[in-house]
CSV table of C-alpha atoms in Angstrom, one decimal:
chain,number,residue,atom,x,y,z
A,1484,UNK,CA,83.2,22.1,100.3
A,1485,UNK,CA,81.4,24.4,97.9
A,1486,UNK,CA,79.4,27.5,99.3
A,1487,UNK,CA,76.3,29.6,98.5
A,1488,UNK,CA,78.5,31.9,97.1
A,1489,UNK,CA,80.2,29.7,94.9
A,1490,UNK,CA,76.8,28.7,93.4
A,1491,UNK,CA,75.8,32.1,91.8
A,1492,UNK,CA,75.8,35.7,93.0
A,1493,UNK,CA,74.6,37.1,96.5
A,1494,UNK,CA,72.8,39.4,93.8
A,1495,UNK,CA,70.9,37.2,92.3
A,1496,UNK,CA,70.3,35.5,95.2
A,1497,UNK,CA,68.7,38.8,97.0
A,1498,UNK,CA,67.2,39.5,93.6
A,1499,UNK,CA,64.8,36.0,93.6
A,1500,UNK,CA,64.5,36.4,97.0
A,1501,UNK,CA,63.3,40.2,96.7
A,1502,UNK,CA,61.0,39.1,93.8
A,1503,UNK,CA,59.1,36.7,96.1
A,1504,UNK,CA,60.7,33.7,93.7
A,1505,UNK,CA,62.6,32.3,96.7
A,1506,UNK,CA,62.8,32.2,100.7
A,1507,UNK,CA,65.3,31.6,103.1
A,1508,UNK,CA,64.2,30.2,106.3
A,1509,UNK,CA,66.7,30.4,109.5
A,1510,UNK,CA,67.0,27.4,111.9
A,1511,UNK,CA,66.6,28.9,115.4
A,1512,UNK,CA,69.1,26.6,116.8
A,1513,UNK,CA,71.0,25.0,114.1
A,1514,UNK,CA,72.8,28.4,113.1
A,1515,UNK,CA,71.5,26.7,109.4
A,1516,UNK,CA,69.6,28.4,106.6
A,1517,UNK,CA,67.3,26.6,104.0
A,1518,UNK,CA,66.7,28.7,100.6
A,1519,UNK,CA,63.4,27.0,98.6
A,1520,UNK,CA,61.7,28.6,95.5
A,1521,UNK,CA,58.1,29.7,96.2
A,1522,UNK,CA,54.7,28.5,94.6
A,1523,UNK,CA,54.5,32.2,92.9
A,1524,UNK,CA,58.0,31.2,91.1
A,1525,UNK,CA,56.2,28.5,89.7
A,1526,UNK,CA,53.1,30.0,88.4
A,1527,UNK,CA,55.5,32.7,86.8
A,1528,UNK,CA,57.8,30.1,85.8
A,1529,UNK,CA,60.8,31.9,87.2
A,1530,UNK,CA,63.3,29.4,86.6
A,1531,UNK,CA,66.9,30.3,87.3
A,1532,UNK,CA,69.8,28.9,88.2
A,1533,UNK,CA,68.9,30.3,91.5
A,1534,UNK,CA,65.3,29.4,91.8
A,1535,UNK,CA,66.2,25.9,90.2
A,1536,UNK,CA,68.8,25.0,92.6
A,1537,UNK,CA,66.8,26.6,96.0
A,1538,UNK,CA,64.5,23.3,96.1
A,1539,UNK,CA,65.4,22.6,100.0
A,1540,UNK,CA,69.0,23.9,99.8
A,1541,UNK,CA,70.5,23.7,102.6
A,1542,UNK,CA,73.3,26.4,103.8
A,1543,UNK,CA,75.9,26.9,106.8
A,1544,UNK,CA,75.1,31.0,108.2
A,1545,UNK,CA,78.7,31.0,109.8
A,1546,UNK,CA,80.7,30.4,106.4
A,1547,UNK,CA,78.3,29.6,103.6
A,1548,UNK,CA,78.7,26.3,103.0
A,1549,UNK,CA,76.5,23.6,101.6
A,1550,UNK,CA,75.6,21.1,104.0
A,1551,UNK,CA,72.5,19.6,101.8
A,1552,UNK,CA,72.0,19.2,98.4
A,1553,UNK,CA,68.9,18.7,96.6
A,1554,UNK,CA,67.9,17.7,93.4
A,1555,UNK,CA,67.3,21.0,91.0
A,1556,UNK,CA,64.0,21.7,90.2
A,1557,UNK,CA,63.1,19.3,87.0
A,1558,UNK,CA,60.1,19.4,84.5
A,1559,UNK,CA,57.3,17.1,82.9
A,1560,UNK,CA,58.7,15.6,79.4
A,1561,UNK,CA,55.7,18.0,77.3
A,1562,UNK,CA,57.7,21.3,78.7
A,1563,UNK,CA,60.8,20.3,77.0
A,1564,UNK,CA,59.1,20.5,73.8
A,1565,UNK,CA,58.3,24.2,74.3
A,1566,UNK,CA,61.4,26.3,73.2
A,1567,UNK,CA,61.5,27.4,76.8
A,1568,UNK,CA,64.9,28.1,77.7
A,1569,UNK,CA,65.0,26.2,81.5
A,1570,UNK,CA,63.7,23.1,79.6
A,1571,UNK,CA,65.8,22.2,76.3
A,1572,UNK,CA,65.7,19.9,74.3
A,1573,UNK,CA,65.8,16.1,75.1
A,1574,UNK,CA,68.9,14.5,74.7
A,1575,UNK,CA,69.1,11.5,72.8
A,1576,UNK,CA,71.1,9.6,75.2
A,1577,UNK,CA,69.9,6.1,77.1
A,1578,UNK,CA,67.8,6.7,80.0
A,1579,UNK,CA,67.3,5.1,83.4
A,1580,UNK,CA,63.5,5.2,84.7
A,1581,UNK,CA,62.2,5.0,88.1
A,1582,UNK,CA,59.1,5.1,90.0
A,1583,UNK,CA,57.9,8.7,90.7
A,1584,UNK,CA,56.9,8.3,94.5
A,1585,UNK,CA,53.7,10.8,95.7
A,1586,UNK,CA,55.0,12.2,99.0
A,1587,UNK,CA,57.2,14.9,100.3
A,1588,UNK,CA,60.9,15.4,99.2
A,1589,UNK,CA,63.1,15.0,102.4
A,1590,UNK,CA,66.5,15.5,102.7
A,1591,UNK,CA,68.5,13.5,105.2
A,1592,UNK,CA,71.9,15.2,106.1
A,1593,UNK,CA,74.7,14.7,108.9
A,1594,UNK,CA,74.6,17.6,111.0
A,1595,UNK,CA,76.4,18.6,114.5
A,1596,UNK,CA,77.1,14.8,115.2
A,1597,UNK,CA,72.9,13.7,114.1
A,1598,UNK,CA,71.4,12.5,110.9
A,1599,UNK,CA,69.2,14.9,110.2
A,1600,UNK,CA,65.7,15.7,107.9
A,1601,UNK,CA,64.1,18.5,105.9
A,1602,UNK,CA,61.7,19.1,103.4
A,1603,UNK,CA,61.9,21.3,100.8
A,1604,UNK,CA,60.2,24.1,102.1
A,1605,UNK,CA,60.5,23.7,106.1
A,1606,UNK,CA,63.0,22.7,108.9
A,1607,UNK,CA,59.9,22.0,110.9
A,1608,UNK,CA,57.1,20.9,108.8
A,1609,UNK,CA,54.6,18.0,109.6
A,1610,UNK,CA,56.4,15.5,107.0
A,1611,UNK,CA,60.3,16.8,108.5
A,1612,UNK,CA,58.9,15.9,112.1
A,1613,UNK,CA,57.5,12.6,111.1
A,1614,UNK,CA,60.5,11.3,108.9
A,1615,UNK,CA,63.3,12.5,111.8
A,1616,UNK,CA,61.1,10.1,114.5
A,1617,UNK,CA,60.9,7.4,111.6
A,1618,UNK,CA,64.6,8.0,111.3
A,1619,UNK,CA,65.9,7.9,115.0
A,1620,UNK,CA,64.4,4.5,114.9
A,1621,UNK,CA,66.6,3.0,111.9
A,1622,UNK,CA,69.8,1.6,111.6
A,1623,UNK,CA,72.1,4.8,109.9
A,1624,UNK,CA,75.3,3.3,110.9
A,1625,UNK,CA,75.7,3.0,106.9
A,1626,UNK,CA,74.8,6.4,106.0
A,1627,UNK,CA,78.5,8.7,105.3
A,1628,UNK,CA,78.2,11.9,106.3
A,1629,UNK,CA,79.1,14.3,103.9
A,1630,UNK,CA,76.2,12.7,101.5
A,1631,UNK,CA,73.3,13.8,101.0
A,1632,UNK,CA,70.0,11.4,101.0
A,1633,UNK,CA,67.2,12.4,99.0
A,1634,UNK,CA,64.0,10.2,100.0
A,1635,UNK,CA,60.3,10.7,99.2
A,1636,UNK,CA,58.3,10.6,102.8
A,1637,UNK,CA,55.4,8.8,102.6
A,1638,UNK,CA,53.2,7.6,105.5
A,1639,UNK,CA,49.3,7.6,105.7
A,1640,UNK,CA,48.8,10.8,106.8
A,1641,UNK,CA,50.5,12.2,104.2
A,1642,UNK,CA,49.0,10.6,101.4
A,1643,UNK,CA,48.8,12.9,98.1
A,1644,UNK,CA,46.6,10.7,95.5
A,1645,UNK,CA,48.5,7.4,95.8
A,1646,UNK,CA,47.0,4.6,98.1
A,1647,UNK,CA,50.2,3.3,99.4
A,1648,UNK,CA,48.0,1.3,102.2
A,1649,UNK,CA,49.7,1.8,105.2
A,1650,UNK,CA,52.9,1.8,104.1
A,1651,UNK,CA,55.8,3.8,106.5
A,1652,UNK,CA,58.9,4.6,104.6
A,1653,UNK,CA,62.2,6.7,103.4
A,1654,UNK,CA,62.0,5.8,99.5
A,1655,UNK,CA,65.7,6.6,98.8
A,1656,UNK,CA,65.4,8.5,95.5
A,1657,UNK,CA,68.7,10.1,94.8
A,1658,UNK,CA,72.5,11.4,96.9
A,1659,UNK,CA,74.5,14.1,96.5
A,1660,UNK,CA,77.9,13.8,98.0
A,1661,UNK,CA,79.8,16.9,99.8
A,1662,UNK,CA,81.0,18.7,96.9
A,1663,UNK,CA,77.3,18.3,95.5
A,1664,UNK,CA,78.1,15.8,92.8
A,1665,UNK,CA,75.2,13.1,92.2
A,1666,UNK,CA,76.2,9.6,93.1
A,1667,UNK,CA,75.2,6.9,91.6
A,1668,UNK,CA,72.1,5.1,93.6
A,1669,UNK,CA,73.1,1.4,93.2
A,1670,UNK,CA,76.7,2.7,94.5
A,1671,UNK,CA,74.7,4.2,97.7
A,1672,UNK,CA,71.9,1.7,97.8
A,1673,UNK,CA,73.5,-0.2,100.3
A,1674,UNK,CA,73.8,2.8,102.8
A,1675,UNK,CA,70.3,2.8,103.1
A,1676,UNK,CA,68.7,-0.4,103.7
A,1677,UNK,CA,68.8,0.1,107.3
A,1678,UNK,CA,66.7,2.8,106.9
A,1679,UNK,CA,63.9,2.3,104.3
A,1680,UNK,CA,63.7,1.1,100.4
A,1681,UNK,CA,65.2,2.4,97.1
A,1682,UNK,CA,62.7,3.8,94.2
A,1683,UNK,CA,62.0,1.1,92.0
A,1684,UNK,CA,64.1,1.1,88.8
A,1685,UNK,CA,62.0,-0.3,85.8
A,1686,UNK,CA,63.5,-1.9,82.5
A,1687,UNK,CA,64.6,0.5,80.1
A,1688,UNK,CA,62.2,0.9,76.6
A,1689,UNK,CA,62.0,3.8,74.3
A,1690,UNK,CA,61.0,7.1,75.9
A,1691,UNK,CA,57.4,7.4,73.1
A,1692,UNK,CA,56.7,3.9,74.6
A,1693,UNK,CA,56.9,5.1,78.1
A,1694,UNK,CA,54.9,8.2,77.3
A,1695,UNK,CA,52.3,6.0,75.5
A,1696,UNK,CA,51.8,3.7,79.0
A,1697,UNK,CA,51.3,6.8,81.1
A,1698,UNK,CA,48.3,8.3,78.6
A,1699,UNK,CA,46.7,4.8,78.9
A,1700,UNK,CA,48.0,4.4,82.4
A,1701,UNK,CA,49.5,1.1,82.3
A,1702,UNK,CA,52.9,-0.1,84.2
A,1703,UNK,CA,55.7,-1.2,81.8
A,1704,UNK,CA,54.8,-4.7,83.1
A,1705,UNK,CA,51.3,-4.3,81.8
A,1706,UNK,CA,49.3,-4.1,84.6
A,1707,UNK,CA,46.8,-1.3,85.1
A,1708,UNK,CA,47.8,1.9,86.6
A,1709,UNK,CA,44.6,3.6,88.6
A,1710,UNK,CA,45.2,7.3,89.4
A,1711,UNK,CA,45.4,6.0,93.1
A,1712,UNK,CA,48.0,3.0,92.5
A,1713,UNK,CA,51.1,5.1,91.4
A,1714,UNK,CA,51.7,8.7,90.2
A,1715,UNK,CA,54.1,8.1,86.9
A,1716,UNK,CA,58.1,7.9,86.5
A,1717,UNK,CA,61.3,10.4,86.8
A,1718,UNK,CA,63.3,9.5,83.6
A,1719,UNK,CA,67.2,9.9,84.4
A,1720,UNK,CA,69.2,10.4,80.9
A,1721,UNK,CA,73.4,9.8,81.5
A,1722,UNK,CA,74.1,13.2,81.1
A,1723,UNK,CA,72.1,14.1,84.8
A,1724,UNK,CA,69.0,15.5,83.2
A,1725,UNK,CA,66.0,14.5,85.0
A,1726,UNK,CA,62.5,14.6,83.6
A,1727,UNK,CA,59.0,13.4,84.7
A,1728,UNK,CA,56.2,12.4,83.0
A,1729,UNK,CA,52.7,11.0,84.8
A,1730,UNK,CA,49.8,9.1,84.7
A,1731,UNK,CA,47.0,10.6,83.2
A,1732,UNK,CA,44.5,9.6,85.4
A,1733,UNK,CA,47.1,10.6,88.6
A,1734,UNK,CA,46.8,14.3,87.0
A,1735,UNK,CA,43.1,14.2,87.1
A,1736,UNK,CA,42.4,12.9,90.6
A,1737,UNK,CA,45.1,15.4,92.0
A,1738,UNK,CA,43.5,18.3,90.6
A,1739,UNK,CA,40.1,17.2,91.4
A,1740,UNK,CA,41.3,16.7,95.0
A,1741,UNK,CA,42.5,20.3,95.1
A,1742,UNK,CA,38.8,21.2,94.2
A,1743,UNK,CA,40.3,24.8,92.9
A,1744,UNK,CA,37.4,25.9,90.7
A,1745,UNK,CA,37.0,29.0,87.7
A,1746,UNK,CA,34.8,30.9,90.7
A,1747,UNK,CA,37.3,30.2,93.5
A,1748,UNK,CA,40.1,31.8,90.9
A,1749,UNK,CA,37.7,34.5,90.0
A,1750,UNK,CA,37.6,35.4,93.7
A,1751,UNK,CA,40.6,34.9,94.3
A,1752,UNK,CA,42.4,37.2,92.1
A,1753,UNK,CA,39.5,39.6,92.8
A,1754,UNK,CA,41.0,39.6,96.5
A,1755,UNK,CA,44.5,40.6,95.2
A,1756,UNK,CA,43.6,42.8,92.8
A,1757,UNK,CA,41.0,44.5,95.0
A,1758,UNK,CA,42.8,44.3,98.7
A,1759,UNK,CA,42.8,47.8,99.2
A,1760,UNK,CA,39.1,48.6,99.0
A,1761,UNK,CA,36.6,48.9,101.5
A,1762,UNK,CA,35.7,45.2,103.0
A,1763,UNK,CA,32.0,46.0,102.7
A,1764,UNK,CA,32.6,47.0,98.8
A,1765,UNK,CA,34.9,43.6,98.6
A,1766,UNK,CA,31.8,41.9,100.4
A,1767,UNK,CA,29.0,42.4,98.1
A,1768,UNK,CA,31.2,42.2,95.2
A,1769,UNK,CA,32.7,38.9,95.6
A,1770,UNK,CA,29.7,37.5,97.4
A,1771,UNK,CA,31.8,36.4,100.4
A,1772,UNK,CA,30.9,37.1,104.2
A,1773,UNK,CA,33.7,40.1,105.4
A,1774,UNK,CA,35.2,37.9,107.8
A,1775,UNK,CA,36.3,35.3,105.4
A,1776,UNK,CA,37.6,38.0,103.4
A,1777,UNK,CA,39.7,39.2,106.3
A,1778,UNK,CA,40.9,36.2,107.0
A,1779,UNK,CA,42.3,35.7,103.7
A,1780,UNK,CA,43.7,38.7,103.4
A,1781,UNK,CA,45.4,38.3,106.3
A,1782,UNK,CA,47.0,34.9,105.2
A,1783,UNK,CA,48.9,36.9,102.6
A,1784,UNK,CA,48.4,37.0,99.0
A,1785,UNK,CA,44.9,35.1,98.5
A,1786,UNK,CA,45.7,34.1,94.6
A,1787,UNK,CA,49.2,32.8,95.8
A,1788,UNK,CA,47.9,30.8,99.2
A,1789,UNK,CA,45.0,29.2,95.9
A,1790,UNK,CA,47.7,28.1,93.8
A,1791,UNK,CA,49.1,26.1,96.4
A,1792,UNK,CA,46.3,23.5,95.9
A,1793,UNK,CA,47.0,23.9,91.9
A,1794,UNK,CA,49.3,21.1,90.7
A,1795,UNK,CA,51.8,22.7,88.7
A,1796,UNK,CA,50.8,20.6,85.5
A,1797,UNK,CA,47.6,22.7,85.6
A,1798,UNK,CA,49.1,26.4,85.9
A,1799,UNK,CA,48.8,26.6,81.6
A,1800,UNK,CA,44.9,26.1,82.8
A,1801,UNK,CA,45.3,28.7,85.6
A,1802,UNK,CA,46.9,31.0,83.0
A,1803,UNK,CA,44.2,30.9,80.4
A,1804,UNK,CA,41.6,31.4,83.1
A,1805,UNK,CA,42.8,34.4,84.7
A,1806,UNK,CA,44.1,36.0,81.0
A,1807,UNK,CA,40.7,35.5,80.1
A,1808,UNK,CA,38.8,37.2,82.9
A,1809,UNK,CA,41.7,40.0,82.4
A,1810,UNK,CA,40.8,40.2,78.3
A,1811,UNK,CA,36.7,40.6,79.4
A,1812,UNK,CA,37.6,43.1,82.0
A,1813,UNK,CA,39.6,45.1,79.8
A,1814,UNK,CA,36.8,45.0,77.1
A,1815,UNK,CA,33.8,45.8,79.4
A,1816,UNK,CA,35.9,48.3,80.7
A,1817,UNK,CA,36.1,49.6,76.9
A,1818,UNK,CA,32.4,49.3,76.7
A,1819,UNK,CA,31.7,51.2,79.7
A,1820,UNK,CA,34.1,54.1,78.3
A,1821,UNK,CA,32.5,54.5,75.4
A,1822,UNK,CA,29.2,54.1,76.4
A,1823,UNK,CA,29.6,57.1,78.8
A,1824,UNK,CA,31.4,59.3,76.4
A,1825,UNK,CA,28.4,58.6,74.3
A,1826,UNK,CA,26.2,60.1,76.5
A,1827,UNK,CA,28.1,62.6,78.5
A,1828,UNK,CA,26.4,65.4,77.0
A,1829,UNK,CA,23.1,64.0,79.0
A,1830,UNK,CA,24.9,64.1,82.1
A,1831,UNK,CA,23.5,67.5,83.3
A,1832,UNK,CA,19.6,65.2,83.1
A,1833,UNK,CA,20.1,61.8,85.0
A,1834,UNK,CA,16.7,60.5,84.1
A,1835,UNK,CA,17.6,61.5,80.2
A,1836,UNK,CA,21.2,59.6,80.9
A,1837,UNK,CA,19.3,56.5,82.0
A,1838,UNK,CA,16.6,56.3,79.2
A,1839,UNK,CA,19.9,56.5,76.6
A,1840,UNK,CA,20.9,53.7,78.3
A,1841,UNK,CA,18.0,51.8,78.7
A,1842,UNK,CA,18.6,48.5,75.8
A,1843,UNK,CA,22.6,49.0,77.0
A,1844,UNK,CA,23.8,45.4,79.0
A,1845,UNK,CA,23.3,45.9,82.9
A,1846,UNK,CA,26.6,45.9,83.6
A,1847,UNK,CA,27.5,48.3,81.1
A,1848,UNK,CA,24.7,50.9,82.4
A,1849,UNK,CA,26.0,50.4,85.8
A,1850,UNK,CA,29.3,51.2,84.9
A,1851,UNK,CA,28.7,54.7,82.7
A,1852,UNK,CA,26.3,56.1,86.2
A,1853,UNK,CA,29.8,54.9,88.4
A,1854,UNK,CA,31.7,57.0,85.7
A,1855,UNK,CA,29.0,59.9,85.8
A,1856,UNK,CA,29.3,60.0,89.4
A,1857,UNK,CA,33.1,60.0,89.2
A,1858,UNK,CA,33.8,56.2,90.5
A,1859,UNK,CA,36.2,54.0,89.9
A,1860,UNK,CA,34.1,50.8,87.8
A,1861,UNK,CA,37.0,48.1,88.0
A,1862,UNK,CA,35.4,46.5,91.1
A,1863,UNK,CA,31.9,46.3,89.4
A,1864,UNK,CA,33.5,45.2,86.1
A,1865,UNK,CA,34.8,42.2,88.1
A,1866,UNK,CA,31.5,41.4,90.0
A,1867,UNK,CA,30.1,41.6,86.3
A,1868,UNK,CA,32.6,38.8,85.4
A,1869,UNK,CA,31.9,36.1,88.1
A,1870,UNK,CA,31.2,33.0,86.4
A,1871,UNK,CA,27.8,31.5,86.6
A,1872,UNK,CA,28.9,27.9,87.5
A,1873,UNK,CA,32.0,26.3,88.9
């Protein structure tokens, strides 16, 4: 069986992992290790064979090897448009398509004589816990270990956007076997029906007419797609490429539900760029009580923990945001120079300072008296920049 090692280099490994691009997480009791690329590898679109691979990968700690296999990380069709070198160019092969299920991506794996679950991210999170209960009560006498079983979790408490009304299930999406090959689902479908359903395969049609029924959002059968009745489809071309493409109306609803707003990433990246200063100073700046602002601070990076409620799809917006409170910073900043250079031969008068001042912006005069006084002004340049609405 294959091992870490054999996958790419310990270096690049430690390098993605020193980068904050991925994280290994040690089972207490399992002597197992599961390596998972980090939200901040997605905003920076770190992709790698390393961070592309770590999507719930599951190692041995006493000799390496792979005991579960996800699926690498995969993209929305639009990216593969881009020129971006983790996303080339669609092939021109046939295509299978599939439902794209809105839950959490478990892995089911045969481990120290038990069927086993993860997520992604966690040995132990919320969705792990729930599908390893769901799974002690199924029938797994078909499952082969050896393979591994990717299913989307989805129960009511973990609803995303989708209304999947009450529904309790494994949705077999995909299995690896041992040596980390993909096997074909209709081959393993049969391993898994005493366990929960298979993701619904849909006829096959021309890739421009399946991107043309998710802008409208309508099903291939015609019906109407709301944003809570399904999220889109994972298109599977021969050669193992995966893609995804969604509903537009999905996309909406699932960043409206993260309710991340301009002002909420104005403070944010205040918070990490400003960590450092005096709470009182952070306080009044970013007009939030001190002991909110502890509290995020001490949940780690407070832009990072945001982006978590940012679907990916929207990180181009999240971007464009945040380069454009950078570009106004920068150019107040500009403005405040050379407003006090203007003026520093006034500086020995502080009354004659302020009437040269007097028809310059607010923000701008505050900034040339911080400078006159010696003060740093990149605090008060971004209390200057807080947006008026959300």
């Amino acid at each position: 069986m294959p091992t870490l090692d054999s996958l790419f280099s310990p270096r690049e490994l430690s390098a993605a992992i020193d980068a904050g691009h991925v994280t290994r997480t040690r089972h207490p009791g399992l002597g197992l290790s599961l390596y998972a690329y980090t939200r901040l590898c997605q905003y920076e679109h770190a992709w790698s064979e390393v961070t592309r691979r770590c999507r719930g990968l599951v190692v041995s700690d006493e000799d390496g090897t792979v005991v579960a296999w996800p699926l690498r990380k995969f993209f929305n069709t639009v990216d593969h448009a881009r020129g971006l070198p983790y996303a080339p160019p669609l092939p021109t092969g046939p295509f299978r398509i599939y439902d794209k299920v809105d839950g959490s991506l478990g892995l089911v794996f045969f481990w120290r004589g038990q069927w086993r679950v993860v997520t992604t991210g966690a040995f132990d999170s919320p969705q792990a816990r729930w599908a390893q209960r769901h799974l002690a009560d199924r029938d797994t006498s078909a499952l082969v270990p050896g393979t591994t079983y990717i299913a989307e979790v989805v129960y009511p408490d973990n609803r995303v956007v989708v209304d999947y009304r009450g529904r309790q299930d494994l949705v077999l999406l995909a299995a690896h076997g041992a040596d980390g090959t993909e096997l074909d689902l209709d081959a393993v479908a049969d391993h898994w029906a005493g366990v929960g359903n298979v993701v619904r395969q849909w006829p096959a049609m021309p890739l421009d007419q399946l991107l043309q029924l998710t802008r409208t959002d309508t099903r291939p059968d015609g019906s109407a797609a709301r944003g809570i009745d399904g999220e889109g489809f994972v298109v599977l071309f021969a050669n193992g490429l995966r893609v995804k493409v969604k509903y537009a109306e999905y996309q909406r609803l699932h960043r409206a539900l993260g309710g991340v707003t301009v002002r909420d990433l104005w403070r944010a990246k205040g918070l990490s760029l400003f960590a450092q200063h005096d709470v009182t100073q952070l306080s009044k700046a970013l007009d939030l009580p001190r002991a909110e602002i502890s509290a995020r601070l001490a949940d780690g990076d407070p832009l990072t923990v945001l982006l978590r409620r940012v679907p990916d799809e929207y990180d181009e917006w999240v971007h464009g945001v945040l380069d454009g409170f950078t570009r106004r910073a920068e150019s107040m900043q500009q403005e405040i120079d050379a407003a006090f250079r203007a003026h520093a031969h006034l500086s020995g008068d502080r009354r004659a300072f302020a009437r040269a001042l007097s028809a310059t912006e607010s923000a701008v005069r505050s900034g040339a008296f911080q400078r006159l006084d010696g003060n740093d002004t990149s605090l008060l340049v971004w209390h200057a920049l807080k947006p008026r609405t959300d």
